[in-house]
PDB file of C-alpha atoms and ligand atoms in Angstrom:
ATOM      1  CA  MET A   1    -114.092  32.760-107.231  1.00 48.00           C
ATOM      2  CA  ARG A   2    -117.153  34.854-106.450  1.00 52.00           C
ATOM      3  CA  ILE A   3    -119.362  32.296-108.201  1.00 52.00           C
ATOM      4  CA  LEU A   4    -117.804  29.533-106.138  1.00 51.00           C
ATOM      5  CA  TRP A   5    -118.622  31.420-102.950  1.00 52.00           C
ATOM      6  CA  LEU A   6    -122.191  31.957-104.106  1.00 48.00           C
ATOM      7  CA  MET A   7    -122.527  28.252-104.864  1.00 50.00           C
ATOM      8  CA  LEU A   8    -121.145  27.360-101.461  1.00 48.00           C
ATOM      9  CA  ALA A   9    -123.535  29.772 -99.739  1.00 46.00           C
ATOM     10  CA  ALA A  10    -126.473  28.297-101.678  1.00 45.00           C
ATOM     11  CA  ALA A  11    -125.426  24.747-100.729  1.00 45.00           C
ATOM     12  CA  LEU A  12    -125.215  25.757 -97.084  1.00 44.00           C
ATOM     13  CA  THR A  13    -128.691  27.262 -97.029  1.00 44.00           C
ATOM     14  CA  LEU A  14    -130.086  24.131 -98.672  1.00 45.00           C
ATOM     15  CA  SER A  15    -128.578  21.787 -96.117  1.00 51.00           C
ATOM     16  CA  ALA A  16    -130.313  20.775 -92.880  1.00 62.00           C
ATOM     17  CA  ALA A  17    -130.310  23.114 -89.920  1.00 75.00           C
ATOM     18  CA  GLU A  18    -127.074  23.259 -87.923  1.00 86.00           C
ATOM     19  CA  PRO A  19    -127.035  20.764 -85.049  1.00 91.00           C
ATOM     20  CA  PRO A  20    -127.846  22.448 -81.721  1.00 95.00           C
ATOM     21  CA  LYS A  21    -125.568  22.248 -78.664  1.00 94.00           C
ATOM     22  CA  SER A  22    -128.233  20.526 -76.556  1.00 96.00           C
ATOM     23  CA  VAL A  23    -131.321  18.403 -77.220  1.00 98.00           C
ATOM     24  CA  ARG A  24    -134.461  20.022 -78.642  1.00 98.00           C
ATOM     25  CA  LEU A  25    -137.968  18.574 -78.656  1.00 98.00           C
ATOM     26  CA  TYR A  26    -140.404  19.839 -81.290  1.00 98.00           C
ATOM     27  CA  VAL A  27    -144.103  18.973 -80.959  1.00 98.00           C
ATOM     28  CA  LEU A  28    -145.909  18.598 -84.293  1.00 98.00           C
ATOM     29  CA  ASP A  29    -149.681  18.669 -84.509  1.00 98.00           C
ATOM     30  CA  CYS A  30    -150.713  15.514 -86.379  1.00 98.00           C
ATOM     31  CA  GLY A  31    -154.451  16.107 -86.017  1.00 98.00           C
ATOM     32  CA  ARG A  32    -157.408  14.781 -84.078  1.00 98.00           C
ATOM     33  CA  LEU A  33    -159.301  11.518 -83.694  1.00 98.00           C
ATOM     34  CA  ALA A  34    -163.060  11.938 -83.325  1.00 98.00           C
ATOM     35  CA  ILE A  35    -164.200   9.251 -80.871  1.00 97.00           C
ATOM     36  CA  ASP A  36    -167.934   8.519 -81.043  1.00 94.00           C
ATOM     37  CA  ASP A  37    -167.891   5.957 -78.279  1.00 96.00           C
ATOM     38  CA  PRO A  38    -164.879   5.368 -75.999  1.00 97.00           C
ATOM     39  CA  ALA A  39    -166.118   1.878 -74.968  1.00 96.00           C
ATOM     40  CA  ARG A  40    -163.217   0.179 -76.786  1.00 95.00           C
ATOM     41  CA  LEU A  41    -160.912   2.224 -74.614  1.00 96.00           C
ATOM     42  CA  GLY A  42    -162.760   1.120 -71.477  1.00 96.00           C
ATOM     43  CA  PHE A  43    -164.804   4.233 -70.683  1.00 97.00           C
ATOM     44  CA  LYS A  44    -168.236   5.775 -70.986  1.00 97.00           C
ATOM     45  CA  LYS A  45    -168.345   9.311 -72.366  1.00 96.00           C
ATOM     46  CA  GLU A  46    -169.478  10.809 -69.062  1.00 96.00           C
ATOM     47  CA  GLN A  47    -166.392   9.426 -67.295  1.00 96.00           C
ATOM     48  CA  LEU A  48    -164.055  11.500 -69.459  1.00 97.00           C
ATOM     49  CA  LYS A  49    -163.179  15.152 -69.461  1.00 95.00           C
ATOM     50  CA  THR A  50    -162.657  15.101 -73.234  1.00 96.00           C
ATOM     51  CA  VAL A  51    -163.541  12.218 -75.533  1.00 97.00           C
ATOM     52  CA  ASP A  52    -161.730  13.211 -78.720  1.00 98.00           C
ATOM     53  CA  LEU A  53    -158.009  12.514 -78.939  1.00 98.00           C
ATOM     54  CA  SER A  54    -155.022  14.496 -80.118  1.00 98.00           C
ATOM     55  CA  MET A  55    -152.349  12.980 -82.329  1.00 98.00           C
ATOM     56  CA  GLY A  56    -148.877  14.182 -81.494  1.00 98.00           C
ATOM     57  CA  CYS A  57    -145.789  13.674 -83.652  1.00 98.00           C
ATOM     58  CA  TYR A  58    -142.385  14.676 -82.334  1.00 98.00           C
ATOM     59  CA  LEU A  59    -139.015  15.693 -83.705  1.00 98.00           C
ATOM     60  CA  ILE A  60    -136.047  15.270 -81.402  1.00 98.00           C
ATOM     61  CA  VAL A  61    -132.924  17.123 -82.471  1.00 98.00           C
ATOM     62  CA  HIS A  62    -129.755  15.966 -80.751  1.00 98.00           C
ATOM     63  CA  PRO A  63    -126.235  17.322 -81.388  1.00 98.00           C
ATOM     64  CA  LYS A  64    -125.531  13.964 -83.077  1.00 98.00           C
ATOM     65  CA  GLY A  65    -128.640  13.703 -85.225  1.00 98.00           C
ATOM     66  CA  THR A  66    -132.418  13.696 -85.455  1.00 98.00           C
ATOM     67  CA  LEU A  67    -135.176  11.301 -84.466  1.00 98.00           C
ATOM     68  CA  PHE A  68    -138.800  11.421 -85.592  1.00 98.00           C
ATOM     69  CA  TRP A  69    -141.294   9.795 -83.220  1.00 98.00           C
ATOM     70  CA  ASP A  70    -144.794   8.684 -84.387  1.00 98.00           C
ATOM     71  CA  THR A  71    -146.239   9.830 -87.683  1.00 98.00           C
ATOM     72  CA  GLY A  72    -149.993  10.459 -87.256  1.00 98.00           C
ATOM     73  CA  ALA A  73    -152.886   8.911 -89.168  1.00 98.00           C
ATOM     74  CA  VAL A  74    -153.418  10.968 -92.301  1.00 98.00           C
ATOM     75  CA  PRO A  75    -150.672  10.890 -94.936  1.00 98.00           C
ATOM     76  CA  ASP A  76    -149.313  14.235 -96.154  1.00 98.00           C
ATOM     77  CA  THR A  77    -150.289  13.144 -99.671  1.00 97.00           C
ATOM     78  CA  TYR A  78    -153.958  13.706 -98.693  1.00 97.00           C
ATOM     79  CA  PHE A  79    -153.330  17.461 -98.779  1.00 96.00           C
ATOM     80  CA  LYS A  80    -154.530  18.551-102.222  1.00 94.00           C
ATOM     81  CA  PRO A  81    -155.524  21.954-103.591  1.00 92.00           C
ATOM     82  CA  GLY A  82    -158.863  22.875-102.029  1.00 92.00           C
ATOM     83  CA  VAL A  83    -158.569  20.256 -99.244  1.00 91.00           C
ATOM     84  CA  GLU A  84    -157.803  22.102 -96.025  1.00 89.00           C
ATOM     85  CA  LYS A  85    -158.637  19.361 -93.551  1.00 95.00           C
ATOM     86  CA  PRO A  86    -157.898  15.947 -95.021  1.00 96.00           C
ATOM     87  CA  THR A  87    -159.731  13.125 -93.297  1.00 96.00           C
ATOM     88  CA  LEU A  88    -159.205   9.392 -93.065  1.00 96.00           C
ATOM     89  CA  THR A  89    -162.044   7.546 -91.329  1.00 94.00           C
ATOM     90  CA  TYR A  90    -162.217   9.362 -87.953  1.00 96.00           C
ATOM     91  CA  GLY A  91    -158.827  11.077 -88.189  1.00 97.00           C
ATOM     92  CA  THR A  92    -158.510  14.690 -89.377  1.00 98.00           C
ATOM     93  CA  VAL A  93    -155.431  16.812 -89.869  1.00 98.00           C
ATOM     94  CA  THR A  94    -154.909  20.513 -90.575  1.00 97.00           C
ATOM     95  CA  LYS A  95    -151.126  20.689 -91.079  1.00 97.00           C
ATOM     96  CA  SER A  96    -148.829  18.338 -92.935  1.00 98.00           C
ATOM     97  CA  ILE A  97    -145.761  16.903 -91.242  1.00 98.00           C
ATOM     98  CA  THR A  98    -143.647  18.119 -94.155  1.00 98.00           C
ATOM     99  CA  SER A  99    -144.775  21.747 -93.699  1.00 98.00           C
ATOM    100  CA  GLN A 100    -144.230  21.637 -89.927  1.00 98.00           C
ATOM    101  CA  LEU A 101    -140.775  20.134 -90.419  1.00 98.00           C
ATOM    102  CA  ALA A 102    -139.939  22.770 -93.049  1.00 98.00           C
ATOM    103  CA  ALA A 103    -140.993  25.567 -90.675  1.00 98.00           C
ATOM    104  CA  SER A 104    -138.492  24.097 -88.195  1.00 97.00           C
ATOM    105  CA  GLY A 105    -135.706  23.896 -90.793  1.00 97.00           C
ATOM    106  CA  TYR A 106    -135.895  20.205 -91.711  1.00 98.00           C
ATOM    107  CA  ALA A 107    -137.046  17.942 -94.503  1.00 98.00           C
ATOM    108  CA  PRO A 108    -137.993  14.268 -94.062  1.00 98.00           C
ATOM    109  CA  LYS A 109    -134.757  13.264 -95.837  1.00 97.00           C
ATOM    110  CA  ASP A 110    -132.733  15.025 -93.102  1.00 95.00           C
ATOM    111  CA  ILE A 111    -134.128  12.761 -90.400  1.00 98.00           C
ATOM    112  CA  LYS A 112    -131.579  10.224 -89.210  1.00 98.00           C
ATOM    113  CA  TYR A 113    -133.846   7.913 -87.211  1.00 98.00           C
ATOM    114  CA  LEU A 114    -137.517   6.982 -87.280  1.00 98.00           C
ATOM    115  CA  ALA A 115    -139.176   5.307 -84.305  1.00 98.00           C
ATOM    116  CA  ILE A 116    -142.865   4.593 -83.825  1.00 98.00           C
ATOM    117  CA  SER A 117    -144.513   3.669 -80.559  1.00 98.00           C
ATOM    118  CA  HIS A 118    -146.488   0.855 -82.217  1.00 98.00           C
ATOM    119  CA  TYR A 119    -148.016  -0.255 -85.486  1.00 98.00           C
ATOM    120  CA  HIS A 120    -151.578   1.136 -85.162  1.00 97.00           C
ATOM    121  CA  TRP A 121    -152.851   3.237 -88.066  1.00 97.00           C
ATOM    122  CA  ASP A 122    -152.876   6.522 -86.127  1.00 97.00           C
ATOM    123  CA  HIS A 123    -149.103   6.264 -85.567  1.00 98.00           C
ATOM    124  CA  ILE A 124    -147.892   4.987 -88.959  1.00 98.00           C
ATOM    125  CA  GLY A 125    -149.759   7.323 -91.347  1.00 98.00           C
ATOM    126  CA  ASN A 126    -146.588   8.990 -92.626  1.00 98.00           C
ATOM    127  CA  ALA A 127    -144.027   6.265 -91.961  1.00 98.00           C
ATOM    128  CA  ASN A 128    -143.224   6.074 -95.684  1.00 98.00           C
ATOM    129  CA  LEU A 129    -142.008   9.701 -95.553  1.00 98.00           C
ATOM    130  CA  PHE A 130    -139.090   8.446 -93.463  1.00 98.00           C
ATOM    131  CA  ALA A 131    -138.164   5.346 -95.453  1.00 98.00           C
ATOM    132  CA  SER A 132    -134.628   6.719 -95.951  1.00 98.00           C
ATOM    133  CA  SER A 133    -134.110   7.081 -92.175  1.00 98.00           C
ATOM    134  CA  THR A 134    -132.848   4.235 -90.013  1.00 98.00           C
ATOM    135  CA  TRP A 135    -135.860   2.571 -88.387  1.00 98.00           C
ATOM    136  CA  LEU A 136    -135.439   1.966 -84.657  1.00 98.00           C
ATOM    137  CA  THR A 137    -137.917  -0.817 -84.006  1.00 98.00           C
ATOM    138  CA  PRO A 138    -138.706  -3.678 -81.672  1.00 97.00           C
ATOM    139  CA  LYS A 139    -138.170  -6.929 -83.571  1.00 97.00           C
ATOM    140  CA  VAL A 140    -141.676  -8.237 -82.942  1.00 97.00           C
ATOM    141  CA  GLU A 141    -143.321  -5.081 -84.339  1.00 97.00           C
ATOM    142  CA  ARG A 142    -141.186  -5.060 -87.472  1.00 98.00           C
ATOM    143  CA  ASP A 143    -141.730  -8.773 -88.052  1.00 97.00           C
ATOM    144  CA  MET A 144    -145.500  -8.459 -87.674  1.00 97.00           C
ATOM    145  CA  MET A 145    -145.739  -5.314 -89.782  1.00 97.00           C
ATOM    146  CA  LEU A 146    -143.732  -6.669 -92.678  1.00 97.00           C
ATOM    147  CA  ALA A 147    -145.412 -10.084 -92.578  1.00 95.00           C
ATOM    148  CA  GLY A 148    -148.840  -8.405 -92.736  1.00 94.00           C
ATOM    149  CA  LYS A 149    -149.645  -9.847 -89.306  1.00 91.00           C
ATOM    150  CA  SER A 150    -150.171  -6.629 -87.377  1.00 90.00           C
ATOM    151  CA  ASP A 151    -153.804  -5.554 -87.055  1.00 83.00           C
ATOM    152  CA  SER A 152    -152.920  -2.090 -88.336  1.00 88.00           C
ATOM    153  CA  ARG A 153    -155.237  -0.546 -90.878  1.00 93.00           C
ATOM    154  CA  TYR A 154    -153.552   0.922 -93.959  1.00 96.00           C
ATOM    155  CA  PRO A 155    -150.377  -1.186 -94.018  1.00 96.00           C
ATOM    156  CA  GLU A 156    -149.588   0.599 -97.295  1.00 97.00           C
ATOM    157  CA  HIS A 157    -148.683   3.642 -95.175  1.00 97.00           C
ATOM    158  CA  PHE A 158    -145.596   1.842 -93.854  1.00 98.00           C
ATOM    159  CA  SER A 159    -144.924  -0.509 -96.771  1.00 97.00           C
ATOM    160  CA  GLU A 160    -141.751   1.332 -97.837  1.00 98.00           C
ATOM    161  CA  LEU A 161    -140.081   0.589 -94.517  1.00 98.00           C
ATOM    162  CA  LYS A 162    -139.410  -2.928 -95.758  1.00 97.00           C
ATOM    163  CA  ASN A 163    -136.299  -1.589 -97.504  1.00 97.00           C
ATOM    164  CA  SER A 164    -135.208   0.730 -94.692  1.00 98.00           C
ATOM    165  CA  LYS A 165    -132.086   0.256 -92.665  1.00 98.00           C
ATOM    166  CA  PHE A 166    -133.151  -0.749 -89.181  1.00 98.00           C
ATOM    167  CA  VAL A 167    -131.869  -1.312 -85.661  1.00 98.00           C
ATOM    168  CA  ILE A 168    -133.666  -3.618 -83.219  1.00 97.00           C
ATOM    169  CA  THR A 169    -134.510  -1.785 -79.995  1.00 95.00           C
ATOM    170  CA  ASP A 170    -136.013  -4.421 -77.724  1.00 87.00           C
ATOM    171  CA  ASN A 171    -133.303  -6.106 -75.753  1.00 85.00           C
ATOM    172  CA  ARG A 172    -132.858  -7.719 -72.357  1.00 85.00           C
ATOM    173  CA  LYS A 173    -132.302  -4.355 -70.760  1.00 89.00           C
ATOM    174  CA  GLY A 174    -135.696  -3.133 -71.961  1.00 94.00           C
ATOM    175  CA  GLU A 175    -134.281   0.131 -73.251  1.00 96.00           C
ATOM    176  CA  TYR A 176    -132.323   1.489 -76.187  1.00 98.00           C
ATOM    177  CA  ASP A 177    -130.148   4.589 -75.846  1.00 98.00           C
ATOM    178  CA  VAL A 178    -130.520   6.288 -79.242  1.00 98.00           C
ATOM    179  CA  PHE A 179    -127.506   8.637 -79.138  1.00 98.00           C
ATOM    180  CA  GLY A 180    -125.472   6.815 -76.491  1.00 98.00           C
ATOM    181  CA  ASP A 181    -125.499   9.597 -73.879  1.00 98.00           C
ATOM    182  CA  GLY A 182    -128.678   8.835 -71.937  1.00 98.00           C
ATOM    183  CA  THR A 183    -130.653  11.797 -73.303  1.00 98.00           C
ATOM    184  CA  VAL A 184    -132.971   9.963 -75.720  1.00 98.00           C
ATOM    185  CA  ILE A 185    -134.075   6.488 -74.679  1.00 98.00           C
ATOM    186  CA  LEU A 186    -136.613   4.102 -76.176  1.00 98.00           C
ATOM    187  CA  LYS A 187    -138.324   2.145 -73.391  1.00 98.00           C
ATOM    188  CA  SER A 188    -139.914  -1.200 -74.083  1.00 98.00           C
ATOM    189  CA  THR A 189    -143.516  -0.966 -72.757  1.00 98.00           C
ATOM    190  CA  PRO A 190    -145.422  -3.878 -74.356  1.00 98.00           C
ATOM    191  CA  GLY A 191    -149.088  -4.692 -73.799  1.00 98.00           C
ATOM    192  CA  HIS A 192    -151.055  -2.290 -75.994  1.00 98.00           C
ATOM    193  CA  THR A 193    -149.351  -4.105 -78.866  1.00 97.00           C
ATOM    194  CA  GLU A 194    -146.761  -6.870 -78.767  1.00 97.00           C
ATOM    195  CA  GLY A 195    -143.757  -4.554 -78.949  1.00 97.00           C
ATOM    196  CA  HIS A 196    -145.114  -1.169 -77.900  1.00 98.00           C
ATOM    197  CA  GLN A 197    -142.423   1.326 -76.857  1.00 98.00           C
ATOM    198  CA  SER A 198    -142.328   4.743 -75.153  1.00 98.00           C
ATOM    199  CA  LEU A 199    -139.719   7.496 -75.407  1.00 98.00           C
ATOM    200  CA  PHE A 200    -137.718   9.342 -72.740  1.00 98.00           C
ATOM    201  CA  VAL A 201    -136.171  12.710 -73.635  1.00 98.00           C
ATOM    202  CA  LYS A 202    -133.806  14.582 -71.327  1.00 98.00           C
ATOM    203  CA  LEU A 203    -133.592  18.337 -71.909  1.00 98.00           C
ATOM    204  CA  LYS A 204    -131.346  21.036 -70.519  1.00 98.00           C
ATOM    205  CA  ASN A 205    -133.876  23.657 -69.461  1.00 98.00           C
ATOM    206  CA  THR A 206    -137.094  21.634 -69.278  1.00 98.00           C
ATOM    207  CA  GLN A 207    -138.104  18.814 -66.954  1.00 98.00           C
ATOM    208  CA  PRO A 208    -137.421  15.482 -68.739  1.00 98.00           C
ATOM    209  CA  VAL A 209    -140.343  14.199 -70.830  1.00 98.00           C
ATOM    210  CA  VAL A 210    -141.701  10.696 -71.320  1.00 98.00           C
ATOM    211  CA  LEU A 211    -143.793  10.382 -74.481  1.00 98.00           C
ATOM    212  CA  SER A 212    -146.412   7.764 -73.723  1.00 97.00           C
ATOM    213  CA  GLY A 213    -147.133   6.217 -77.084  1.00 98.00           C
ATOM    214  CA  ASP A 214    -150.471   4.507 -76.332  1.00 98.00           C
ATOM    215  CA  ILE A 215    -149.621   3.055 -72.934  1.00 98.00           C
ATOM    216  CA  TYR A 216    -152.323   5.564 -71.960  1.00 98.00           C
ATOM    217  CA  HIS A 217    -154.878   7.406 -74.104  1.00 98.00           C
ATOM    218  CA  TYR A 218    -156.793   9.387 -71.501  1.00 98.00           C
ATOM    219  CA  PRO A 219    -155.452  10.843 -68.230  1.00 97.00           C
ATOM    220  CA  GLU A 220    -158.344   8.986 -66.563  1.00 97.00           C
ATOM    221  CA  GLU A 221    -156.438   5.731 -67.258  1.00 98.00           C
ATOM    222  CA  VAL A 222    -153.660   6.915 -64.974  1.00 97.00           C
ATOM    223  CA  THR A 223    -156.029   7.597 -62.097  1.00 94.00           C
ATOM    224  CA  THR A 224    -158.318   4.547 -62.508  1.00 96.00           C
ATOM    225  CA  GLY A 225    -155.950   1.895 -63.903  1.00 96.00           C
ATOM    226  CA  VAL A 226    -158.446   1.127 -66.680  1.00 97.00           C
ATOM    227  CA  VAL A 227    -156.789  -0.739 -69.582  1.00 97.00           C
ATOM    228  CA  PRO A 228    -158.307  -0.415 -73.071  1.00 97.00           C
ATOM    229  CA  LEU A 229    -160.196  -3.478 -74.324  1.00 96.00           C
ATOM    230  CA  ILE A 230    -158.164  -3.321 -77.530  1.00 95.00           C
ATOM    231  CA  ASP A 231    -154.824  -3.987 -75.800  1.00 97.00           C
ATOM    232  CA  VAL A 232    -153.359  -7.317 -76.927  1.00 97.00           C
ATOM    233  CA  ASN A 233    -152.167  -8.193 -73.397  1.00 98.00           C
ATOM    234  CA  LYS A 234    -153.873  -6.250 -70.630  1.00 98.00           C
ATOM    235  CA  GLU A 235    -151.809  -7.686 -67.762  1.00 98.00           C
ATOM    236  CA  GLN A 236    -148.682  -6.763 -69.654  1.00 98.00           C
ATOM    237  CA  THR A 237    -149.973  -3.197 -70.120  1.00 98.00           C
ATOM    238  CA  THR A 238    -150.481  -2.929 -66.369  1.00 98.00           C
ATOM    239  CA  ARG A 239    -146.962  -4.259 -65.744  1.00 98.00           C
ATOM    240  CA  SER A 240    -145.462  -1.868 -68.304  1.00 98.00           C
ATOM    241  CA  ARG A 241    -147.348   1.044 -66.733  1.00 98.00           C
ATOM    242  CA  ARG A 242    -145.991   0.127 -63.307  1.00 98.00           C
ATOM    243  CA  GLU A 243    -142.424  -0.053 -64.631  1.00 98.00           C
ATOM    244  CA  LEU A 244    -142.788   3.183 -66.565  1.00 98.00           C
ATOM    245  CA  SER A 245    -144.179   4.979 -63.492  1.00 98.00           C
ATOM    246  CA  ALA A 246    -141.151   3.890 -61.468  1.00 98.00           C
ATOM    247  CA  TYR A 247    -138.866   5.064 -64.272  1.00 98.00           C
ATOM    248  CA  ILE A 248    -140.627   8.432 -64.474  1.00 98.00           C
ATOM    249  CA  LYS A 249    -140.221   8.871 -60.730  1.00 98.00           C
ATOM    250  CA  GLN A 250    -136.551   7.893 -60.839  1.00 98.00           C
ATOM    251  CA  LYS A 251    -135.852  10.289 -63.713  1.00 98.00           C
ATOM    252  CA  LYS A 252    -138.030  13.049 -62.213  1.00 98.00           C
ATOM    253  CA  ALA A 253    -139.737  13.203 -65.598  1.00 98.00           C
ATOM    254  CA  GLN A 254    -143.145  14.409 -66.735  1.00 98.00           C
ATOM    255  CA  LEU A 255    -145.515  12.135 -68.622  1.00 98.00           C
ATOM    256  CA  TRP A 256    -146.986  13.474 -71.841  1.00 98.00           C
ATOM    257  CA  ILE A 257    -149.952  11.365 -72.951  1.00 98.00           C
ATOM    258  CA  GLN A 258    -149.825  11.862 -76.691  1.00 98.00           C
ATOM    259  CA  HIS A 259    -153.579  11.373 -77.188  1.00 98.00           C
ATOM    260  CA  ASP A 260    -154.585  13.629 -74.257  1.00 98.00           C
ATOM    261  CA  LEU A 261    -156.187  16.500 -76.144  1.00 98.00           C
ATOM    262  CA  VAL A 262    -156.520  18.779 -73.110  1.00 97.00           C
ATOM    263  CA  HIS A 263    -152.801  18.466 -72.343  1.00 98.00           C
ATOM    264  CA  PHE A 264    -151.769  18.567 -75.982  1.00 98.00           C
ATOM    265  CA  GLU A 265    -153.430  21.938 -76.462  1.00 98.00           C
ATOM    266  CA  THR A 266    -151.276  23.416 -73.686  1.00 98.00           C
ATOM    267  CA  LEU A 267    -148.041  22.547 -75.537  1.00 98.00           C
ATOM    268  CA  LYS A 268    -146.072  24.858 -77.786  1.00 98.00           C
ATOM    269  CA  THR A 269    -145.813  23.434 -81.274  1.00 98.00           C
ATOM    270  CA  ALA A 270    -143.210  23.569 -84.050  1.00 98.00           C
ATOM    271  CA  PRO A 271    -141.367  25.680 -85.064  1.00 98.00           C
ATOM    272  CA  GLN A 272    -141.225  26.473 -81.347  1.00 98.00           C
ATOM    273  CA  TYR A 273    -139.446  23.826 -79.306  1.00 98.00           C
ATOM    274  CA  TYR A 274    -138.545  22.668 -75.809  1.00 98.00           C
ATOM    275  CA  ASP A 275    -134.876  22.508 -74.905  1.00 98.00           C
TER     276      ASP A 275
HETATM  277 ZN1   ZN B   1    -153.010   5.772 -80.894  1.00 83.92          ZN
END
């Protein structure tokens, strides 16, 4: 009997963290992008407060399950003995996603849903870690990614998603309610890429948050209306920004620009969380 109890206790400690009573938002540090010249993003260096970009990854824990949002540029597999700051072209990372998840009580296999804002390399770096999750994706992004038609570098970093369960998130309504209670909503915000999406998270004790994806990179885009040259449809980006601004106002939310390094460094990171 005693052995049975011990086995049960061991099984319990090995399982994922208990679901919380209200939504939690964990910010994971997925590294930095060193930008030599921000011309592709529509700016000269002297017009920007900070030129380098942060890379945020986010874990949302809902009473009904977990969602991982955006996966950085540098795969966890680049961490090797003696390599403290793995680099991939101009992306550098100091902490793996797996270690930050573990510190928060989770493993990639515990994650119910994966969603990425868009297919660019600095958002899909660790997508393969979540191949056993259900992929919440706009149809156009999935189709392009799996057909090799996205202009993402390193398509091998998301290649395992081809076998993942998936749910299509772009619909006529332009939003997808992940847990069905209005707390976690994927918003269709195309323009940067064909099926770019942003994420709304409603919390109990914190002002609601909209995670930008790459609808903006720098806060200066908000004030000037500058659209990056790399966006596939610049008019559509402007339209999506207008719609998202109205949504943010309606929801009394705050906008977190994921690549805004100055803002990112003010955030508390996992294992701390916002609730
Ligand atoms: Zn990006």
